[in-house]
Short mmCIF file of C-alpha atoms and ligand atoms in Angstrom, two decimals:
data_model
loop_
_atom_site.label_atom_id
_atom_site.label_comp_id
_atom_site.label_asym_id
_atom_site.label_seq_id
_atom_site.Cartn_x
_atom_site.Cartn_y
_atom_site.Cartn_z
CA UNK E 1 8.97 3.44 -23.91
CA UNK E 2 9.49 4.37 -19.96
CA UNK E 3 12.77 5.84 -19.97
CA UNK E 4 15.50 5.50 -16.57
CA UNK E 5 14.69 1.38 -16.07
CA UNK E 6 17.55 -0.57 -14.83
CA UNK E 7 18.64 -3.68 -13.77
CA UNK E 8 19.56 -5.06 -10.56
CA UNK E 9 23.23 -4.55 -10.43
CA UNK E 10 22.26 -0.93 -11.52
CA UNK E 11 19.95 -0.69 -9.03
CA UNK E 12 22.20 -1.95 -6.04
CA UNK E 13 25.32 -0.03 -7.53
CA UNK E 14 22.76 3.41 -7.26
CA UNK E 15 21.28 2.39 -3.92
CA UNK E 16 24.78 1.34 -2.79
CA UNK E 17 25.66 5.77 -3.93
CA UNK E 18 22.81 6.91 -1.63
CA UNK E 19 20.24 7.01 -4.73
CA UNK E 20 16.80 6.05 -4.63
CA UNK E 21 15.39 3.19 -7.22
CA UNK E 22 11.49 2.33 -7.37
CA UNK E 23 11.16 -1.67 -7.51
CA UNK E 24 8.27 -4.19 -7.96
CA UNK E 25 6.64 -6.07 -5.46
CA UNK E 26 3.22 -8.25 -5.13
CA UNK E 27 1.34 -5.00 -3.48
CA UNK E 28 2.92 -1.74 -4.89
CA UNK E 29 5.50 -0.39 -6.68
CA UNK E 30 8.39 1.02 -3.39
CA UNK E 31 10.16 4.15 -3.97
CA UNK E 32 13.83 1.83 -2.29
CA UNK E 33 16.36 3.58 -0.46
CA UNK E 34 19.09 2.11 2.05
CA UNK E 35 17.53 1.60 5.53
CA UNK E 36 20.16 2.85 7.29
CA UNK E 37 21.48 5.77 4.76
CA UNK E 38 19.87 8.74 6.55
CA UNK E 39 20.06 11.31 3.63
CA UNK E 40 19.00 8.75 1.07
CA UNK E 41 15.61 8.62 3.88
CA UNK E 42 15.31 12.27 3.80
CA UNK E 43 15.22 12.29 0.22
CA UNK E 44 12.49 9.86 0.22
CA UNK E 45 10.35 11.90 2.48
CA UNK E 46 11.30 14.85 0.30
CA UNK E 47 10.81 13.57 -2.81
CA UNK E 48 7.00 11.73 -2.21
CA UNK E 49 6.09 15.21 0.36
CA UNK E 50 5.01 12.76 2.98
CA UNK E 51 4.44 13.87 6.10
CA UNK E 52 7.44 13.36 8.46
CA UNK E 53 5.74 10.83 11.58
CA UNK E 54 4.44 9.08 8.30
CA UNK E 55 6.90 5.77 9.04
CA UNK E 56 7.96 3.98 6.54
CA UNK E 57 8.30 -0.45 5.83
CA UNK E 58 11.93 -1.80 5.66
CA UNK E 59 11.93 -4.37 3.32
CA UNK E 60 13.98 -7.62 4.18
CA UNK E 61 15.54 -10.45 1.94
CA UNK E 62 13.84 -12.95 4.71
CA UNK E 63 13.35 -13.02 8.52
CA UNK E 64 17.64 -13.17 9.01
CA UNK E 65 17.57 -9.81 7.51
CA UNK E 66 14.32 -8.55 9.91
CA UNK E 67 16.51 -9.68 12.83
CA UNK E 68 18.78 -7.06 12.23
CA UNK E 69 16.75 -4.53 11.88
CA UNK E 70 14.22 -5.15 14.98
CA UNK E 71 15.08 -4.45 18.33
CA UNK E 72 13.71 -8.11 19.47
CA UNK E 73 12.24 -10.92 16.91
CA UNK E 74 9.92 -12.78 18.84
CA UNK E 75 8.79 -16.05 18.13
CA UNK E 76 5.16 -15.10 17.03
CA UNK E 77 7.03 -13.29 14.18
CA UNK E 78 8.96 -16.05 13.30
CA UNK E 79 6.38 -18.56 12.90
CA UNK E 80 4.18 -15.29 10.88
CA UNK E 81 7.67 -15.11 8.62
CA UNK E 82 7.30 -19.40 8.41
CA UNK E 83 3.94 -18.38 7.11
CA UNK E 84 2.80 -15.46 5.12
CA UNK E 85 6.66 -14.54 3.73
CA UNK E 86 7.42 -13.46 1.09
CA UNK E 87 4.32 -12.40 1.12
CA UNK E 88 1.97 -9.10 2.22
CA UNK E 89 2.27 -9.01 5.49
CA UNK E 90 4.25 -5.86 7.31
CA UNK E 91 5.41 -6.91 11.12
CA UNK E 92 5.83 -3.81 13.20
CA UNK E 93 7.91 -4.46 16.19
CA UNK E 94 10.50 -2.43 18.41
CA UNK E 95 13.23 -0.78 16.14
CA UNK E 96 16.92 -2.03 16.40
CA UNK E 97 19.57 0.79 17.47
CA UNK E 98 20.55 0.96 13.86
CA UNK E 99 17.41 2.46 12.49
CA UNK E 100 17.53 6.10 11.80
CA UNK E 101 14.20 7.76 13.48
CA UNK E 102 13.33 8.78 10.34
CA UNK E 103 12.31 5.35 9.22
CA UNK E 104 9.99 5.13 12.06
CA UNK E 105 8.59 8.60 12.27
CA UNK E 106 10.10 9.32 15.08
CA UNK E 107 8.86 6.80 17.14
CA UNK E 108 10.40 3.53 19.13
CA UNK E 109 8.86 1.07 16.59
CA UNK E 110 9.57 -0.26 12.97
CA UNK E 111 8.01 -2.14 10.08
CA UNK E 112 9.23 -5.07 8.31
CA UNK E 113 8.61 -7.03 5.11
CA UNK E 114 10.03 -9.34 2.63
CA UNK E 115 7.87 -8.76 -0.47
CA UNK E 116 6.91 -11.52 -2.62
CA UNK E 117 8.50 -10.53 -6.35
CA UNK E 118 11.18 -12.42 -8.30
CA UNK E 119 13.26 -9.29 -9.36
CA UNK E 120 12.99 -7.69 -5.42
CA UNK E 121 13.98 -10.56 -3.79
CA UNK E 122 16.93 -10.55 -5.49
CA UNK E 123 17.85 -7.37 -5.06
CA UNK E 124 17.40 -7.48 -1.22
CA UNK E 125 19.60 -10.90 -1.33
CA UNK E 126 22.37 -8.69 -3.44
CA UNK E 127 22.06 -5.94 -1.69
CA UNK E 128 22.46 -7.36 1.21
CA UNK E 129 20.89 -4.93 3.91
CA UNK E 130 17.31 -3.47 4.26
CA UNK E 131 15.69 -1.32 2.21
CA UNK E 132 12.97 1.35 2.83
CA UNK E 133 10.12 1.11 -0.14
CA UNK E 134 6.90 3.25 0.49
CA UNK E 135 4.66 3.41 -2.29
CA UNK E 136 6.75 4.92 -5.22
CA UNK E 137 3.82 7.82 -5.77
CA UNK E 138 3.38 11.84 -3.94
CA UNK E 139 1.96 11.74 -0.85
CA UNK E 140 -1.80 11.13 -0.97
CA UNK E 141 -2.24 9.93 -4.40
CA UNK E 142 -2.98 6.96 -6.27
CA UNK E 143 -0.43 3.79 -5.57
CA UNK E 144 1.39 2.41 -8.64
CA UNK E 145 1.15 -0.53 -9.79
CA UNK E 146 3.39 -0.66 -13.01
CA UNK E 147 6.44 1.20 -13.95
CA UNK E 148 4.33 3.39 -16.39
CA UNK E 149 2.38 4.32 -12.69
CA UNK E 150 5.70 5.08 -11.22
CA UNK E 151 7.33 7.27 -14.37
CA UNK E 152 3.81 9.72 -14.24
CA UNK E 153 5.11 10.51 -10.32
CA UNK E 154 8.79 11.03 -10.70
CA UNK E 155 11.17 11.59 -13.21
CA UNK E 156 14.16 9.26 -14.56
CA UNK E 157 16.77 11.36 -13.25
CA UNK E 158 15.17 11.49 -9.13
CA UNK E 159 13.67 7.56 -9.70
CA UNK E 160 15.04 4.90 -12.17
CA UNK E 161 12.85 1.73 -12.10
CA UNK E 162 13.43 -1.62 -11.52
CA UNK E 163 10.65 -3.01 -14.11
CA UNK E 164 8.72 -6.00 -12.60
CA UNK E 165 5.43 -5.82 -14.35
CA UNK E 166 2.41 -5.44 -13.10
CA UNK E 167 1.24 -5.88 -9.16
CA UNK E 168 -0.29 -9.36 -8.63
CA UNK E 169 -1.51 -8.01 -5.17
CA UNK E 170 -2.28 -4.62 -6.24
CA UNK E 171 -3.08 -2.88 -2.88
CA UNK E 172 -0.60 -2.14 -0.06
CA UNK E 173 -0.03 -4.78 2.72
CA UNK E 174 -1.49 -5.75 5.86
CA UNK E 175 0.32 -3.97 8.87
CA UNK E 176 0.13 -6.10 12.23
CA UNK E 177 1.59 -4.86 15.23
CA UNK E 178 3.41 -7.12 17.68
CA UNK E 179 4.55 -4.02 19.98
CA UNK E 180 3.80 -4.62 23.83
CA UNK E 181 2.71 -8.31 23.63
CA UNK E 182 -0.77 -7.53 21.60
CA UNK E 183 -1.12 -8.31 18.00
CA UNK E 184 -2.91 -5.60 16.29
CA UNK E 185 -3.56 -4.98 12.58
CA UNK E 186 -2.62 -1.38 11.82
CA UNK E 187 -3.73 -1.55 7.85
CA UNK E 188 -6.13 -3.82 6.89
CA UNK E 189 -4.54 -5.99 3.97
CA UNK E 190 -5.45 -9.62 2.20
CA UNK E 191 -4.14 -11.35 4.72
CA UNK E 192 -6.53 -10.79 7.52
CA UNK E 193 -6.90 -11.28 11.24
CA UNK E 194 -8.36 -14.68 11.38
CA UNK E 195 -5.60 -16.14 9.04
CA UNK E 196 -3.14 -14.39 11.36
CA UNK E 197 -4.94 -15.75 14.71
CA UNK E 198 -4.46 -19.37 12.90
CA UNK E 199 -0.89 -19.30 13.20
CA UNK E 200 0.20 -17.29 16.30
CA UNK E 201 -2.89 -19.32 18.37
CA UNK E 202 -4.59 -15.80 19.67
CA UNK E 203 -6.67 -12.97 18.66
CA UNK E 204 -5.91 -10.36 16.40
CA UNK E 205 -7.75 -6.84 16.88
CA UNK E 206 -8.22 -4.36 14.52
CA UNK E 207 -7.48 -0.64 14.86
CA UNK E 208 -7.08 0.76 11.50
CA UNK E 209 -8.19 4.41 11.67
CA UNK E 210 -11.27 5.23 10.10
CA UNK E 211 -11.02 8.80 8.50
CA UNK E 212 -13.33 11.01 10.67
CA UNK E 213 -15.42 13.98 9.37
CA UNK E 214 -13.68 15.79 11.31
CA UNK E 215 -10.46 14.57 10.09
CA UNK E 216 -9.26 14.18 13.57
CA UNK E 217 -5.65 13.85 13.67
CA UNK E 218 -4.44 10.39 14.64
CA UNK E 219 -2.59 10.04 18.10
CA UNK E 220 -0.03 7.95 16.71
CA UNK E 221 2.73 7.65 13.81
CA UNK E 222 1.25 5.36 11.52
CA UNK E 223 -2.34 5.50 12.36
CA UNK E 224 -3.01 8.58 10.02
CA UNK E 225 -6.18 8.44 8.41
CA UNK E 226 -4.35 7.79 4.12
CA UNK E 227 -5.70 8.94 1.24
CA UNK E 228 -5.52 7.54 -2.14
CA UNK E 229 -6.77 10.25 -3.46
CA UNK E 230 -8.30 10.69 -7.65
CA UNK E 231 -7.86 14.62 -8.26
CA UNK E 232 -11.75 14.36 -9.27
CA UNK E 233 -14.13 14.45 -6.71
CA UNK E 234 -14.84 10.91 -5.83
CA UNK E 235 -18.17 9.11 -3.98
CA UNK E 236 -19.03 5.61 -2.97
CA UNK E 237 -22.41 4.73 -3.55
CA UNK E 238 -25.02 1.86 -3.95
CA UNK E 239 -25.40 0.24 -6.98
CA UNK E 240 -29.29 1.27 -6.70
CA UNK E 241 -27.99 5.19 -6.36
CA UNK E 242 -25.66 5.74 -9.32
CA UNK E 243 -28.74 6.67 -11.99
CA UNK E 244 -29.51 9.18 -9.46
CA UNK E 245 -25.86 10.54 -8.90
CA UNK E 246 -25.52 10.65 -12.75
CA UNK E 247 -28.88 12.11 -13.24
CA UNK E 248 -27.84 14.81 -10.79
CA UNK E 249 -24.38 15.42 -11.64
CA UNK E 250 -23.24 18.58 -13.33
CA UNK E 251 -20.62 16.77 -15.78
CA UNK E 252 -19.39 12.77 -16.74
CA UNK E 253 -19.94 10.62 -14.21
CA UNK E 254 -17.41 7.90 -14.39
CA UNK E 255 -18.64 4.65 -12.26
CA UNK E 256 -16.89 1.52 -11.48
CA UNK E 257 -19.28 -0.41 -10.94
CA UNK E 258 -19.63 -4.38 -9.64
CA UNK E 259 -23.31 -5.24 -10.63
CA UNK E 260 -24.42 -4.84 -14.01
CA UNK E 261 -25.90 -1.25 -13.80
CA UNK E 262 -25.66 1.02 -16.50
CA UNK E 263 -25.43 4.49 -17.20
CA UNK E 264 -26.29 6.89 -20.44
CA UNK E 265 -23.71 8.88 -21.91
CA UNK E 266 -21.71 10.82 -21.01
CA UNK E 267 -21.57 8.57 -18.52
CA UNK E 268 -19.14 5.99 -18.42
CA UNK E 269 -18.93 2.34 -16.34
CA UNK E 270 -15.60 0.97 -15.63
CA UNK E 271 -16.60 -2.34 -14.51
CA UNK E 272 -14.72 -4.33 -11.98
CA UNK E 273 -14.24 -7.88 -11.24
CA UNK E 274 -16.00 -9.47 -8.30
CA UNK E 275 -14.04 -11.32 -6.69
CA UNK E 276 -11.98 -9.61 -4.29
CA UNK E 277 -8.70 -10.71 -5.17
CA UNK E 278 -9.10 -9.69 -8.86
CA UNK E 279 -10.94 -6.08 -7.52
CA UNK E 280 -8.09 -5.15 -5.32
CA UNK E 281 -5.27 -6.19 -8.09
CA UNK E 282 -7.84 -3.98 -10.86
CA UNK E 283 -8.15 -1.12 -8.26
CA UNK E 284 -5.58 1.68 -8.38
CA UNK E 285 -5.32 1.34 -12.22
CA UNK E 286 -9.30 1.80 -12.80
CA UNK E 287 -9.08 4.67 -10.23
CA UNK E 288 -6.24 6.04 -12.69
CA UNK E 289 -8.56 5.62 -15.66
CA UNK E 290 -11.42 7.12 -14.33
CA UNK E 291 -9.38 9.86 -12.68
CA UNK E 292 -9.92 12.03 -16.20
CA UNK E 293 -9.74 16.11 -16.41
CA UNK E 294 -13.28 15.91 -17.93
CA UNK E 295 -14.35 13.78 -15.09
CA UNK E 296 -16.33 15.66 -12.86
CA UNK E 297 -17.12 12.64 -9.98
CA UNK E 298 -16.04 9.11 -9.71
CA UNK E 299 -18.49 6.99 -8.34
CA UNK E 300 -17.82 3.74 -6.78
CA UNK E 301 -19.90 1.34 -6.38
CA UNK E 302 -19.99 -0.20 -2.83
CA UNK E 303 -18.80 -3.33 -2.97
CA UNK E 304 -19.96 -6.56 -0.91
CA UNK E 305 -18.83 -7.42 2.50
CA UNK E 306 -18.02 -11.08 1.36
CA UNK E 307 -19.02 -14.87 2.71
CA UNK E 308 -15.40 -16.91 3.93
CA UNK E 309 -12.99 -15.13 6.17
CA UNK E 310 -10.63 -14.69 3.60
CA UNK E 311 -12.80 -12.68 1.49
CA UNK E 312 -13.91 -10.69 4.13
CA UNK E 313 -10.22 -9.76 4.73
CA UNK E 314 -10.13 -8.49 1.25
CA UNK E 315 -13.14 -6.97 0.86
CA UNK E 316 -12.32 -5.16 3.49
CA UNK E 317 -8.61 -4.13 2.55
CA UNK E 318 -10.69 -3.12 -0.57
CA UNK E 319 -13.09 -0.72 1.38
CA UNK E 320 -10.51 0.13 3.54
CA UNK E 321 -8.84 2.30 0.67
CA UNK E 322 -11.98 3.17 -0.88
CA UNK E 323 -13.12 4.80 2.20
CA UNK E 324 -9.98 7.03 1.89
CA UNK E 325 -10.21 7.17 -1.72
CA UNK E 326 -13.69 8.81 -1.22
CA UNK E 327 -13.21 10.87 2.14
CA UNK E 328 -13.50 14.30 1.64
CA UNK E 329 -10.43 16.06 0.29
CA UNK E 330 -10.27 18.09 3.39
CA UNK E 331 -10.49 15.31 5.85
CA UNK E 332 -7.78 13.18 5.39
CA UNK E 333 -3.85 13.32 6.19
CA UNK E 334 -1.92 12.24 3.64
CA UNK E 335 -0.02 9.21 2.86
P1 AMP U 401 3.27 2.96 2.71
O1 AMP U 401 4.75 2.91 2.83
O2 AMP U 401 2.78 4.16 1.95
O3 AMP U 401 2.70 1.66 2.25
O4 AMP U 401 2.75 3.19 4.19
C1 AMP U 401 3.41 2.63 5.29
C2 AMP U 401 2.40 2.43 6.38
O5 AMP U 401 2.85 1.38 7.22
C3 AMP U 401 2.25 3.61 7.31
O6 AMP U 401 1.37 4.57 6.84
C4 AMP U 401 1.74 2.92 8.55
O7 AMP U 401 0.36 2.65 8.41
C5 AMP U 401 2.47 1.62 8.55
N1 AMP U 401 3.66 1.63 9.40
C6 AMP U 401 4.94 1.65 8.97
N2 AMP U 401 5.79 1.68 10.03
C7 AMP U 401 5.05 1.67 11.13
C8 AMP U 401 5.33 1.72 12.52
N3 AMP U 401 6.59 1.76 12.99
N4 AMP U 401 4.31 1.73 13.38
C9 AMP U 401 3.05 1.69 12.92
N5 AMP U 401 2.70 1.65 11.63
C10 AMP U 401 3.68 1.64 10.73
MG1 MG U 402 1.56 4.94 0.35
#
């Protein structure tokens, strides 16, 4: 049915040529190319149209593999490696002298991750060397989760897929920055900053940019405001306000909504799980199906800020991209 999948001595045999191969992982689909193949990076950038200082993750087979591509592994990511990998957490740390700048946008520091997926894993352990894997959609869209996700972005000739189902995880991972001797989360993510503050025995802060009216340009590589952008205009409102934004709205309102409010047709109600582990895994794909030419607004429904830490981590991963999801199209760089 999705034509150009492949398997993963087809995959590292293309890589190996300089080609770039989307693969599955717990968060997002990656669009993979060789970490230290500069055209193959360019291609990347070229290929998504992501802004240049937009750095991207190396993926590792496990923390021998981050070793070699950091300039220094320190022993606070080690003993985050012990604990969260495979897993969603990106560790951004000074880059090694082998990294092209491109990977890092430029700048003096790099990400690293060893994704938690059967079929990647393997292919990073084949491989053998790091591979670059930003979300395998255009700059600024919707994040795939599936190969079907992937196919509607690129085509089988520029991206053959490395079919791994769907995205248990289903948003992108938590970015933590270990630069300077502060721990800083960059990207909110489902693991969050008190689960991170457990194992390194200090305090976390948080920094992710919040996308400004004025769509302020961020200082930094890395900190630009993302946008996983519908094509429809899109809106997060109370549960108590979506009669009112359907009432007012011009065309179909399509709502995905959390409590059990409902709307007349033409409306529609996607409705979403509530817990926030299921929300985030159901996210990008209900954003896809609401994301409609005869939609005229997609309204979200804001959802809770959560009890326990750890769904307050998610929740907030959760708002984190619905906030750029909703920002104003004019507002937001792109991702
Ligand atoms: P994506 O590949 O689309 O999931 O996005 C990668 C994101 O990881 C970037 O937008 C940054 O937020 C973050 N990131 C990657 N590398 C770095 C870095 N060297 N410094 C800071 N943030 C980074
Ligand atoms: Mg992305």
């Amino acid at each position: 049915m999705i034509d150009g999948l492949i398997d993963i001595s087809q995959a590292v045999a293309h890589l190996r040529a300089g080609g770039l191969v989307a693969f599955p992982t717990e968060t997002v689909y990656g669009l993979g190319a060789d970490a230290l193949n500069e055209a193959a990076i360019r291609r990347v950038f070229e290929l998504k149209g992501r802004p240049a200082a937009n750095p991207l993750i190396v993926h590792v087979a496990d923390a021998w593999m981050a070793r070699e591509v950091v300039a220094h592994w320190p022993r606070e990511a080690q003993l985050l490696a012990d604990a969260f990998w495979p897993g969603p957490l990106s560790i951004v740390l000074p880059a090694g002298p082998h990294i092209p700048k491109a990977v890092t946008g430029g700048g003096p520091s790099v990400a690293v991750r060893c994704p938690n997926h059967p079929t990647t894993l393997i292919l990073l352990h084949e491989y053998e060397g790091p591979l670059v894997g930003p979300s395998a959609n255009l700059s600024g869209k919707i994040s795939p989760t599936s190969a079907a996700h992937v196919r509607e972005a690129f085509s089988a000739t520029d991206v053959p897929i490395l079919d791994g189902g769907d995205c248990e995880v289903g948003i992108e991972s938590t970015v933590l920055s270990l630069v300077g001797g502060r721990a800083t989360i960059l990207r909110p993510g489902v693991i969050g900053p008190e689960q991170i503050a457990r194992v390194i025995g200090r305090g976390v802060t948080y920094e992710a940019p919040i996308p400004s009216a004025e769509g302020a340009p961020s200082p930094s590589p890395g900190l630009m405001p993302t946008h996983y952008a519908p094509a429809a205009k899109a809106v997060m409102v109370s549960g108590e306000d979506l009669p009112r934004v359907a009432r007012e709205a011009t065309g179909q309102v399509v709502a995905l909504t959390i409590s059990d409010v409902t709307l007349p047709p033409p409306h529609k109600c996607i409705p979403m799980p509530d817990t926030p582990e299921d929300y985030a895994r159901a996210l990008y794909t209900a954003l896809r199906m609401a994301d409609k030419p005869r939609t005229s607004v997609i309204a979200v429904e804001t959802p809770p800020a959560g009890v326990s830490d750890e769904e307050r981590a998610v929740w907030r991963a959760v708002m984190d991209r619905l906030t750029r999801a909703t920002a104003p199209a004019d507002t937001a760089a792109r991702t």
